[in-house]
Tab-separated table of C-alpha atoms and ligand atoms in Angstrom:
chain	number	residue	atom	x	y	z
A	165	MET	CA	86.260	19.791	-49.457
A	166	SER	CA	85.676	18.417	-52.736
A	167	GLU	CA	83.236	20.348	-54.921
A	168	GLN	CA	80.583	17.144	-55.062
A	169	THR	CA	80.038	17.355	-51.697
A	170	PRO	CA	76.399	18.595	-51.403
A	171	ALA	CA	75.509	20.985	-48.654
A	172	PRO	CA	73.800	19.354	-45.921
A	173	GLN	CA	70.146	19.956	-46.527
A	174	ARG	CA	68.266	22.307	-43.335
A	175	LYS	CA	65.282	20.071	-42.335
A	176	LYS	CA	62.265	22.047	-42.985
A	177	ARG	CA	61.040	24.285	-39.976
A	178	ILE	CA	57.491	23.538	-38.643
A	179	TYR	CA	55.408	25.594	-36.134
A	180	SER	CA	51.934	25.157	-35.067
A	181	GLY	CA	49.955	25.938	-31.853
A	182	ILE	CA	47.120	25.216	-29.767
A	183	GLN	CA	45.117	27.223	-27.297
A	184	PRO	CA	44.443	25.923	-23.745
A	185	SER	CA	40.713	27.263	-24.087
A	186	GLY	CA	39.098	24.004	-22.861
A	187	MET	CA	39.113	20.444	-23.237
A	188	LEU	CA	40.869	19.274	-26.296
A	189	THR	CA	38.509	17.775	-28.771
A	190	LEU	CA	38.385	14.797	-31.086
A	191	GLY	CA	38.739	18.075	-33.977
A	192	ASN	CA	41.858	19.105	-32.717
A	193	TYR	CA	43.237	15.649	-32.636
A	194	LEU	CA	42.203	14.828	-35.973
A	195	GLY	CA	42.758	18.066	-37.554
A	196	ALA	CA	46.122	18.971	-35.875
A	197	LEU	CA	47.821	16.891	-33.061
A	198	LYS	CA	47.987	13.682	-35.110
A	199	ASN	CA	49.640	15.439	-38.047
A	200	TRP	CA	52.059	17.154	-35.477
A	201	LYS	CA	53.112	13.594	-34.171
A	202	ASN	CA	53.512	12.335	-37.738
A	203	MET	CA	55.624	15.177	-38.633
A	204	GLN	CA	58.084	14.961	-35.929
A	205	GLU	CA	60.057	12.532	-37.894
A	206	GLU	CA	60.781	14.416	-41.003
A	207	TYR	CA	60.663	17.929	-39.787
A	208	ASP	CA	62.365	20.299	-37.119
A	209	CYS	CA	59.038	21.147	-35.326
A	210	ILE	CA	58.224	23.763	-32.690
A	211	TYR	CA	54.768	23.393	-31.094
A	212	GLY	CA	53.392	25.704	-28.617
A	213	VAL	CA	50.304	25.943	-25.842
A	214	MET	CA	49.029	29.352	-26.990
A	215	ASP	CA	48.104	30.732	-23.629
A	216	LEU	CA	48.138	34.275	-24.806
A	217	HIS	CA	45.634	33.920	-27.427
A	218	ALA	CA	43.303	31.995	-25.078
A	219	ILE	CA	42.681	35.057	-22.960
A	220	THR	CA	40.998	36.704	-26.294
A	221	VAL	CA	38.056	35.306	-24.667
A	222	ARG	CA	37.372	35.355	-20.919
A	223	GLN	CA	39.028	32.754	-18.763
A	224	GLU	CA	38.368	31.904	-15.211
A	225	PRO	CA	41.914	31.835	-13.604
A	226	ALA	CA	42.059	28.599	-11.577
A	227	LYS	CA	40.263	26.805	-14.648
A	228	PHE	CA	42.457	28.448	-17.057
A	229	ARG	CA	45.606	27.337	-14.966
A	230	GLN	CA	44.340	23.577	-15.069
A	231	GLN	CA	43.882	23.894	-18.687
A	232	ILE	CA	47.244	24.891	-19.417
A	233	TYR	CA	48.412	21.780	-17.556
A	234	THR	CA	46.170	19.483	-19.211
A	235	THR	CA	46.973	20.730	-22.471
A	236	CYS	CA	50.838	20.480	-22.002
A	237	ALA	CA	50.330	16.951	-20.643
A	238	LEU	CA	47.934	16.152	-23.845
A	239	LEU	CA	50.610	16.993	-26.256
A	240	LEU	CA	53.043	14.460	-24.637
A	241	ALA	CA	50.385	11.875	-24.371
A	242	VAL	CA	49.587	11.970	-28.236
A	243	GLY	CA	52.943	11.243	-28.841
A	244	LEU	CA	55.032	14.480	-29.154
A	245	ASP	CA	58.570	13.823	-27.794
A	246	PRO	CA	60.473	16.479	-26.380
A	247	GLN	CA	63.732	14.865	-27.447
A	248	LYS	CA	62.549	15.288	-31.155
A	249	SER	CA	60.454	18.603	-31.143
A	250	VAL	CA	60.651	21.690	-29.151
A	251	LEU	CA	57.643	22.075	-26.687
A	252	MET	CA	57.037	25.646	-25.342
A	253	VAL	CA	54.604	27.637	-23.775
A	254	GLN	CA	53.694	31.091	-25.572
A	255	SER	CA	53.629	33.370	-22.715
A	256	TRP	CA	57.059	31.968	-21.732
A	257	VAL	CA	58.865	33.256	-24.578
A	258	PRO	CA	58.101	37.204	-24.504
A	259	ALA	CA	59.351	37.696	-28.086
A	260	HIS	CA	55.928	36.495	-29.128
A	261	ALA	CA	54.309	39.345	-27.642
A	262	GLU	CA	57.022	42.015	-28.636
A	263	LEU	CA	56.995	40.846	-32.334
A	264	ALA	CA	53.106	40.765	-32.288
A	265	TRP	CA	53.083	44.459	-31.158
A	266	ILE	CA	55.286	45.208	-34.241
A	267	LEU	CA	53.332	43.478	-36.707
A	268	ASP	CA	50.176	45.095	-35.460
A	269	CYS	CA	51.660	48.296	-36.977
A	270	TYR	CA	52.003	46.844	-40.219
A	271	THR	CA	48.182	45.028	-40.409
A	272	GLN	CA	45.383	46.797	-41.585
A	273	PHE	CA	42.103	47.328	-39.827
A	274	GLY	CA	40.368	46.251	-43.274
A	275	GLU	CA	41.954	43.258	-43.454
A	276	LEU	CA	41.474	42.096	-39.816
A	277	SER	CA	37.633	42.950	-40.225
A	278	ARG	CA	37.436	40.379	-42.804
A	279	MET	CA	38.466	37.380	-40.601
A	280	THR	CA	36.014	35.083	-40.090
A	281	GLN	CA	37.138	33.601	-36.824
A	282	PHE	CA	36.668	37.117	-35.495
A	283	LYS	CA	33.365	37.333	-36.898
A	284	ASP	CA	32.264	34.203	-35.533
A	285	LYS	CA	33.806	34.888	-31.948
A	286	SER	CA	32.433	38.356	-31.971
A	287	GLN	CA	28.919	37.050	-32.611
A	288	LYS	CA	29.495	34.425	-29.917
A	289	HIS	CA	30.693	36.859	-27.151
A	290	PRO	CA	29.045	40.067	-27.838
A	291	GLU	CA	29.815	41.263	-24.565
A	292	ASN	CA	33.421	41.140	-25.029
A	293	ILE	CA	34.686	42.140	-28.176
A	294	ASN	CA	38.237	43.248	-27.144
A	295	ALA	CA	41.027	44.333	-29.193
A	296	GLY	CA	43.230	41.189	-28.787
A	297	LEU	CA	40.290	39.326	-30.398
A	298	PHE	CA	40.582	41.565	-33.143
A	299	THR	CA	44.458	41.702	-33.612
A	300	TYR	CA	44.577	37.990	-32.770
A	301	PRO	CA	45.979	36.905	-36.465
A	302	ALA	CA	48.997	39.275	-35.977
A	303	LEU	CA	49.997	37.844	-32.422
A	304	MET	CA	49.476	34.354	-34.709
A	305	ALA	CA	51.752	35.811	-37.460
A	306	ALA	CA	54.364	36.481	-34.652
A	307	ASP	CA	54.334	32.965	-33.557
A	308	ILE	CA	55.141	31.723	-36.880
A	309	LEU	CA	57.368	34.599	-38.372
A	310	LEU	CA	59.675	34.339	-35.348
A	311	TYR	CA	60.731	30.994	-36.138
A	312	GLN	CA	61.061	31.489	-39.785
A	313	ALA	CA	58.760	28.430	-40.322
A	314	ASP	CA	58.641	26.944	-43.558
A	315	LEU	CA	55.182	24.591	-42.915
A	316	VAL	CA	52.196	25.377	-40.310
A	317	PRO	CA	49.973	22.363	-39.937
A	318	VAL	CA	46.655	23.647	-38.990
A	319	GLY	CA	42.975	22.261	-39.509
A	320	ALA	CA	41.207	24.218	-42.270
A	321	ASP	CA	39.605	26.844	-40.082
A	322	GLN	CA	42.997	28.421	-39.843
A	323	LYS	CA	43.540	28.829	-43.618
A	324	GLN	CA	42.586	32.376	-43.487
A	325	HIS	CA	44.952	33.148	-40.400
A	326	LEU	CA	47.911	31.496	-42.610
A	327	GLU	CA	47.080	33.976	-45.570
A	328	ILE	CA	47.162	37.039	-43.508
A	329	THR	CA	50.295	35.747	-41.917
A	330	ARG	CA	51.924	35.404	-45.579
A	331	ASP	CA	50.492	39.083	-46.578
A	332	ILE	CA	52.029	40.496	-43.376
A	333	ALA	CA	55.149	38.779	-44.114
A	334	LEU	CA	55.386	39.857	-47.731
A	335	ARG	CA	54.591	43.221	-46.765
A	336	MET	CA	57.187	43.381	-44.271
A	337	ASN	CA	59.705	41.719	-46.704
A	338	ASN	CA	59.136	44.307	-49.554
A	339	LEU	CA	59.813	47.145	-47.156
A	340	TYR	CA	62.893	45.715	-45.477
A	341	SER	CA	64.191	42.692	-47.390
A	342	GLY	CA	64.722	39.446	-46.090
A	343	LEU	CA	62.821	39.587	-42.760
A	344	PHE	CA	60.892	36.504	-42.763
A	345	THR	CA	60.419	33.127	-44.344
A	346	LEU	CA	57.017	32.764	-46.092
A	347	PRO	CA	55.307	30.084	-44.368
A	348	GLU	CA	52.861	27.594	-46.341
A	349	PRO	CA	49.742	26.206	-44.728
A	350	TYR	CA	49.693	22.358	-44.296
A	351	ILE	CA	46.266	21.261	-43.954
A	352	PRO	CA	45.752	17.398	-43.553
A	353	PRO	CA	43.641	15.661	-46.244
A	354	ALA	CA	41.539	13.392	-43.586
A	355	GLY	CA	40.126	15.163	-40.329
A	356	ALA	CA	40.630	18.556	-42.076
A	357	ARG	CA	37.464	19.707	-40.243
A	358	VAL	CA	35.512	17.525	-38.056
A	359	MET	CA	32.013	18.923	-37.509
A	360	SER	CA	29.670	19.432	-34.559
A	361	LEU	CA	27.923	16.058	-33.849
A	362	GLN	CA	24.605	18.244	-32.991
A	363	ASP	CA	25.051	20.925	-35.999
A	364	PRO	CA	26.980	19.431	-38.480
A	365	THR	CA	27.147	22.460	-40.755
A	366	ARG	CA	29.532	23.952	-37.754
A	367	LYS	CA	33.024	22.945	-36.845
A	368	MET	CA	33.273	20.812	-33.959
A	369	SER	CA	34.595	23.408	-30.956
A	370	LYS	CA	35.828	22.745	-27.526
A	371	SER	CA	34.129	26.197	-26.398
A	372	ASP	CA	30.653	24.978	-27.922
A	373	GLU	CA	28.111	24.927	-24.700
A	374	ASN	CA	26.536	21.925	-25.871
A	375	PRO	CA	28.823	19.044	-24.504
A	376	ASN	CA	26.731	16.740	-27.062
A	377	ALA	CA	28.421	18.404	-29.887
A	378	TRP	CA	31.950	17.574	-29.236
A	379	VAL	CA	33.917	14.565	-28.119
A	380	ALA	CA	36.797	15.290	-25.587
A	381	LEU	CA	39.976	13.436	-25.907
A	382	LEU	CA	39.634	12.642	-22.223
A	383	ASP	CA	35.733	11.635	-22.514
A	384	LYS	CA	35.029	8.406	-20.796
A	385	PRO	CA	34.210	5.475	-23.382
A	386	GLU	CA	30.611	5.317	-22.449
A	387	ASP	CA	30.037	9.263	-22.904
A	388	ILE	CA	31.932	8.690	-26.353
A	389	MET	CA	29.454	6.127	-27.299
A	390	ARG	CA	26.541	8.410	-26.101
A	391	LYS	CA	27.674	11.386	-28.066
A	392	PHE	CA	28.008	9.333	-31.352
A	393	LYS	CA	24.680	7.288	-30.814
A	394	ARG	CA	22.955	10.620	-30.469
A	395	ALA	CA	24.779	12.373	-33.486
A	396	VAL	CA	22.390	14.461	-35.860
A	397	THR	CA	22.110	12.430	-39.361
A	398	ASP	CA	19.435	12.441	-41.948
A	399	SER	CA	16.439	10.397	-42.919
A	400	GLU	CA	17.812	8.522	-46.170
A	401	ALA	CA	19.584	5.857	-43.871
A	402	LYS	CA	22.495	5.190	-46.103
A	403	VAL	CA	25.806	5.303	-45.297
A	404	CYS	CA	27.298	7.428	-48.226
A	405	VAL	CA	28.910	10.759	-48.833
A	406	GLY	CA	26.289	13.113	-50.204
A	407	GLU	CA	25.059	16.671	-50.425
A	408	GLY	CA	22.583	17.411	-47.534
A	409	LYS	CA	24.001	14.769	-45.818
A	410	GLU	CA	26.479	16.870	-43.384
A	411	GLY	CA	25.948	14.583	-40.185
A	412	ILE	CA	26.713	11.459	-42.103
A	413	ASN	CA	29.754	12.625	-44.254
A	414	ASN	CA	31.136	14.098	-40.775
A	415	LEU	CA	30.795	10.429	-39.230
A	416	ILE	CA	32.269	8.624	-42.557
A	417	GLY	CA	35.235	11.399	-42.198
A	418	ILE	CA	35.956	10.883	-38.458
A	419	TYR	CA	35.639	6.957	-39.099
A	420	GLY	CA	38.208	7.318	-42.149
A	421	ALA	CA	40.549	9.240	-40.126
A	422	VAL	CA	40.735	7.044	-37.301
A	423	THR	CA	40.987	3.840	-38.987
A	424	GLY	CA	42.829	5.080	-41.852
A	425	LYS	CA	40.164	3.730	-44.450
A	426	THR	CA	39.071	6.148	-47.391
A	427	ALA	CA	35.393	7.405	-47.692
A	428	GLY	CA	34.747	4.524	-50.425
A	429	GLN	CA	36.042	1.809	-48.170
A	430	VAL	CA	33.893	3.008	-45.278
A	431	GLU	CA	30.828	3.024	-47.585
A	432	ALA	CA	31.473	-0.417	-48.884
A	433	GLU	CA	31.918	-1.707	-45.202
A	434	PHE	CA	28.379	-0.243	-44.352
A	435	GLU	CA	26.593	-1.062	-47.474
A	436	GLY	CA	22.992	-2.384	-46.353
A	437	LYS	CA	23.581	-1.493	-42.795
A	438	GLY	CA	21.787	0.982	-40.933
A	439	TYR	CA	22.908	4.215	-38.970
A	440	GLY	CA	22.620	2.667	-35.708
A	441	ASP	CA	25.326	-0.008	-36.652
A	442	PHE	CA	27.366	2.631	-38.068
A	443	LYS	CA	27.069	5.076	-35.155
A	444	THR	CA	28.261	2.349	-32.921
A	445	ALA	CA	30.954	1.473	-35.129
A	446	VAL	CA	32.600	5.055	-35.270
A	447	GLY	CA	32.172	5.484	-31.467
A	448	GLU	CA	34.011	2.049	-30.718
A	449	ALA	CA	36.889	3.077	-33.279
A	450	VAL	CA	37.139	6.541	-31.611
A	451	VAL	CA	37.165	4.944	-28.334
A	452	GLU	CA	39.796	2.665	-29.285
A	453	ALA	CA	41.970	5.414	-30.886
A	454	LEU	CA	41.837	7.654	-27.813
A	455	ARG	CA	42.243	4.809	-25.226
A	456	PRO	CA	46.156	5.120	-25.142
A	457	ILE	CA	46.190	8.750	-24.938
A	458	ARG	CA	44.134	8.713	-22.088
A	459	GLU	CA	46.117	6.296	-20.244
A	460	GLU	CA	49.473	8.339	-20.868
A	461	TYR	CA	47.648	11.603	-19.755
A	462	ASP	CA	46.492	9.995	-16.506
A	463	ARG	CA	50.338	9.150	-15.773
A	464	LEU	CA	51.803	12.646	-16.765
A	465	ILE	CA	49.165	14.964	-15.270
A	466	ASN	CA	50.158	13.477	-11.810
A	467	ASP	CA	53.917	14.469	-12.460
A	468	LYS	CA	53.785	18.118	-12.790
A	469	GLY	CA	57.601	18.737	-12.212
A	470	TYR	CA	58.355	16.825	-15.123
A	471	LEU	CA	55.557	18.592	-17.261
A	472	LEU	CA	57.153	21.993	-15.988
A	473	SER	CA	60.981	20.747	-17.028
A	474	VAL	CA	59.868	19.671	-20.414
A	475	TYR	CA	58.135	23.086	-21.200
A	476	ARG	CA	60.749	25.255	-19.502
A	477	GLU	CA	63.595	23.615	-21.544
A	478	GLY	CA	61.588	23.669	-24.910
A	479	SER	CA	60.851	27.564	-24.162
A	480	GLU	CA	64.415	28.150	-23.352
A	481	ARG	CA	65.255	26.651	-26.832
A	482	ALA	CA	62.535	28.627	-28.554
A	483	ALA	CA	63.443	31.704	-26.902
A	484	ARG	CA	67.115	31.530	-28.221
A	485	LEU	CA	65.549	31.001	-31.840
A	486	ALA	CA	62.815	33.891	-31.740
A	487	ALA	CA	65.593	36.439	-30.129
A	488	ARG	CA	67.527	36.120	-33.342
A	489	THR	CA	64.552	36.990	-35.665
A	490	LEU	CA	63.311	39.826	-33.087
A	491	SER	CA	66.516	41.751	-32.892
A	492	LYS	CA	66.889	41.306	-36.764
A	493	VAL	CA	63.425	42.937	-37.457
A	494	GLN	CA	64.180	45.590	-34.577
A	495	ARG	CA	67.508	46.400	-36.302
A	496	LYS	CA	66.186	46.695	-39.994
A	497	LEU	CA	63.200	48.902	-38.654
A	498	GLY	CA	65.352	51.235	-37.306
A	499	PHE	CA	65.400	50.703	-33.497
A	500	VAL	CA	68.345	51.340	-31.405
A	501	SER	CA	69.865	48.741	-29.338
A	502	PRO	CA	70.852	49.642	-25.789
A	503	GLU	CA	74.306	47.604	-26.447
A	504	LYS	CA	75.919	50.033	-28.792
B	887	LIG	P1	37.972	27.223	-30.100
B	887	LIG	O1	36.883	26.051	-30.495
B	887	LIG	O2	38.084	27.746	-28.665
B	887	LIG	O3	37.936	28.457	-31.192
B	887	LIG	P2	39.864	25.474	-31.460
B	887	LIG	O4	39.659	24.335	-30.934
B	887	LIG	O5	39.121	26.021	-33.006
B	887	LIG	O6	39.181	26.463	-30.384
B	887	LIG	P3	42.786	25.866	-31.184
B	887	LIG	O7	42.364	24.989	-29.590
B	887	LIG	O8	43.477	26.814	-31.312
B	887	LIG	O9	41.533	26.024	-31.522
B	887	LIG	O10	43.102	24.798	-32.182
B	887	LIG	C1	44.019	23.827	-32.249
B	887	LIG	C2	44.004	23.148	-33.545
B	887	LIG	O11	43.026	22.201	-33.822
B	887	LIG	C3	44.013	24.335	-35.025
B	887	LIG	O12	45.051	23.640	-35.752
B	887	LIG	C4	42.695	23.857	-35.480
B	887	LIG	O13	42.758	24.025	-36.871
B	887	LIG	C5	42.436	22.641	-35.072
B	887	LIG	N1	41.027	22.277	-34.745
B	887	LIG	C6	40.138	23.018	-34.283
B	887	LIG	N2	39.085	22.449	-34.394
B	887	LIG	C7	39.018	21.662	-35.501
B	887	LIG	C8	37.745	20.999	-36.020
B	887	LIG	N3	36.840	20.751	-35.693
B	887	LIG	N4	38.494	20.086	-37.140
B	887	LIG	C9	39.788	20.006	-37.233
B	887	LIG	N5	40.659	20.588	-36.866
B	887	LIG	C10	40.361	21.531	-35.967
B	888	LIG	N1	44.911	30.384	-34.061
B	888	LIG	C1	45.135	28.822	-33.661
B	888	LIG	C2	46.250	28.632	-32.908
B	888	LIG	C3	47.493	29.161	-32.979
B	888	LIG	C4	48.172	28.607	-33.999
B	888	LIG	C5	49.561	29.765	-33.929
B	888	LIG	C6	48.458	27.796	-34.973
B	888	LIG	C7	47.964	30.159	-32.381
B	888	LIG	N2	49.213	30.471	-32.941
B	888	LIG	C8	50.363	29.741	-34.469
B	888	LIG	C9	49.570	27.623	-35.880
B	888	LIG	C10	50.692	28.660	-35.622
B	888	LIG	C11	43.862	28.061	-33.621
B	888	LIG	O1	42.748	28.638	-33.112
B	888	LIG	N3	43.650	27.056	-34.127
C-alpha cells in the first residue's frame, strides 16, 4: 500500500434515545427526531426506545406495551431508515442494565442530587421518588458509553445529563485508561426547547396533565388547530421576539422550525398582523408538517410483525457492539471471566 493512501475515516458514531412514556410530542419531534433523521446520512447512528428509563415513573402495563409499539412505529414514520441506522429497544440489549450498575458505583450521590430533571420529576411525583429516578443519568451514561458514541443529539433539557455522562467517562478513563470515548452533545439550533402552549415558561412535555399544553405527533388536525388557537400569549399583539413574550417566542420558534424560516423572516411575514392570524398560520404549518408522519404511522402500526423484526435485528446488531465495551470494562476493572 502506498504511503499516500489515507486511512479510511471512520464515520462518527451517534447514539440517542427516546422514552416510550406517552404520546410523542411536537417537542420531541423538533428537538430530537427531526435531527435524528437528518443525521442518518452523515453518521453511523444508533437510536433506542428507552423502556427501562420510562419505568422511573409508574406505567400502566397494557398502556405501556402500546406506547412501546407506538414509539417504535413513530421512529420509522418520521423517516428513520433501518438500512441506514440501527434501531433498538433498550431492554432487549441487557448490556445497558449491566453497565449501568457498574457506572452507578462510579457516580456520586452529590452529583446526582444536582440534576434538574430529578428535582422536577420528584416534585411532580412526590409519592414515587424511587432509586431509579435518582440514578437515571447513570443508565443514560451507560446507553451512550456502551457504543463509544462521539455525538448525542438531544433537546436542550438533556444537556446536564450529557455533562454528567462526560464526568463519569472521564473519571473512569482516569482510573482505567482508554475505556470510553467522550461524547459531545449535539443540540439543534432551531426547536431545541419547545415550550408548553399553556405555560410557555415550562418545556412541552408528553407527561403534562393538561392536553392543551402539548401537541402530539398523532393529534388530529382539528385538535392541533384548537391547541394553537388557545395558546397562551401576551397583550402586546405584536409578532416579534421579546422579553416577557415567552408564548410568542415559542410560537415563532415552532413556526420557524417547521417552515425552515428564521425568526426575522417570521417577524417580517406577520408584521402588522394580529395574534389570531399568526396562531392559525402556525397551526396550519404544523398540521402540514405532521400529515405525512401520521399517514405512515397508520400503515406501520398495523404491521407489528414487521415492526418487531426491524427492532429485533437492530437490537442484535447493537448487542454485538455493546458486548465489546462491556467486556472491556469488566476486564479492566478486574472481574474474572468464566471463559478462562
Ligand atoms: P417526559 O416529558 O415524559 O419527561 P420527554 O419527552 O422529555 O419525556 P424523552 O421522550 O426521553 O423525554 O425525550 C426525547 C427527546 O426529545 C430528548 O432528546 C429531549 O431532549 C427531546 N425533547 C423532549 N421535550 C422537548 C421539548 N419540549 N423541546 C425540545 N426537545 C424536547
Ligand atoms: N433521558 C433522555 C432519553 C434518553 C437518552 C439516552 C437520550 C435515555 N437514554 C441516551 C440520549 C442518549 C430524555 O429523557 N430525553
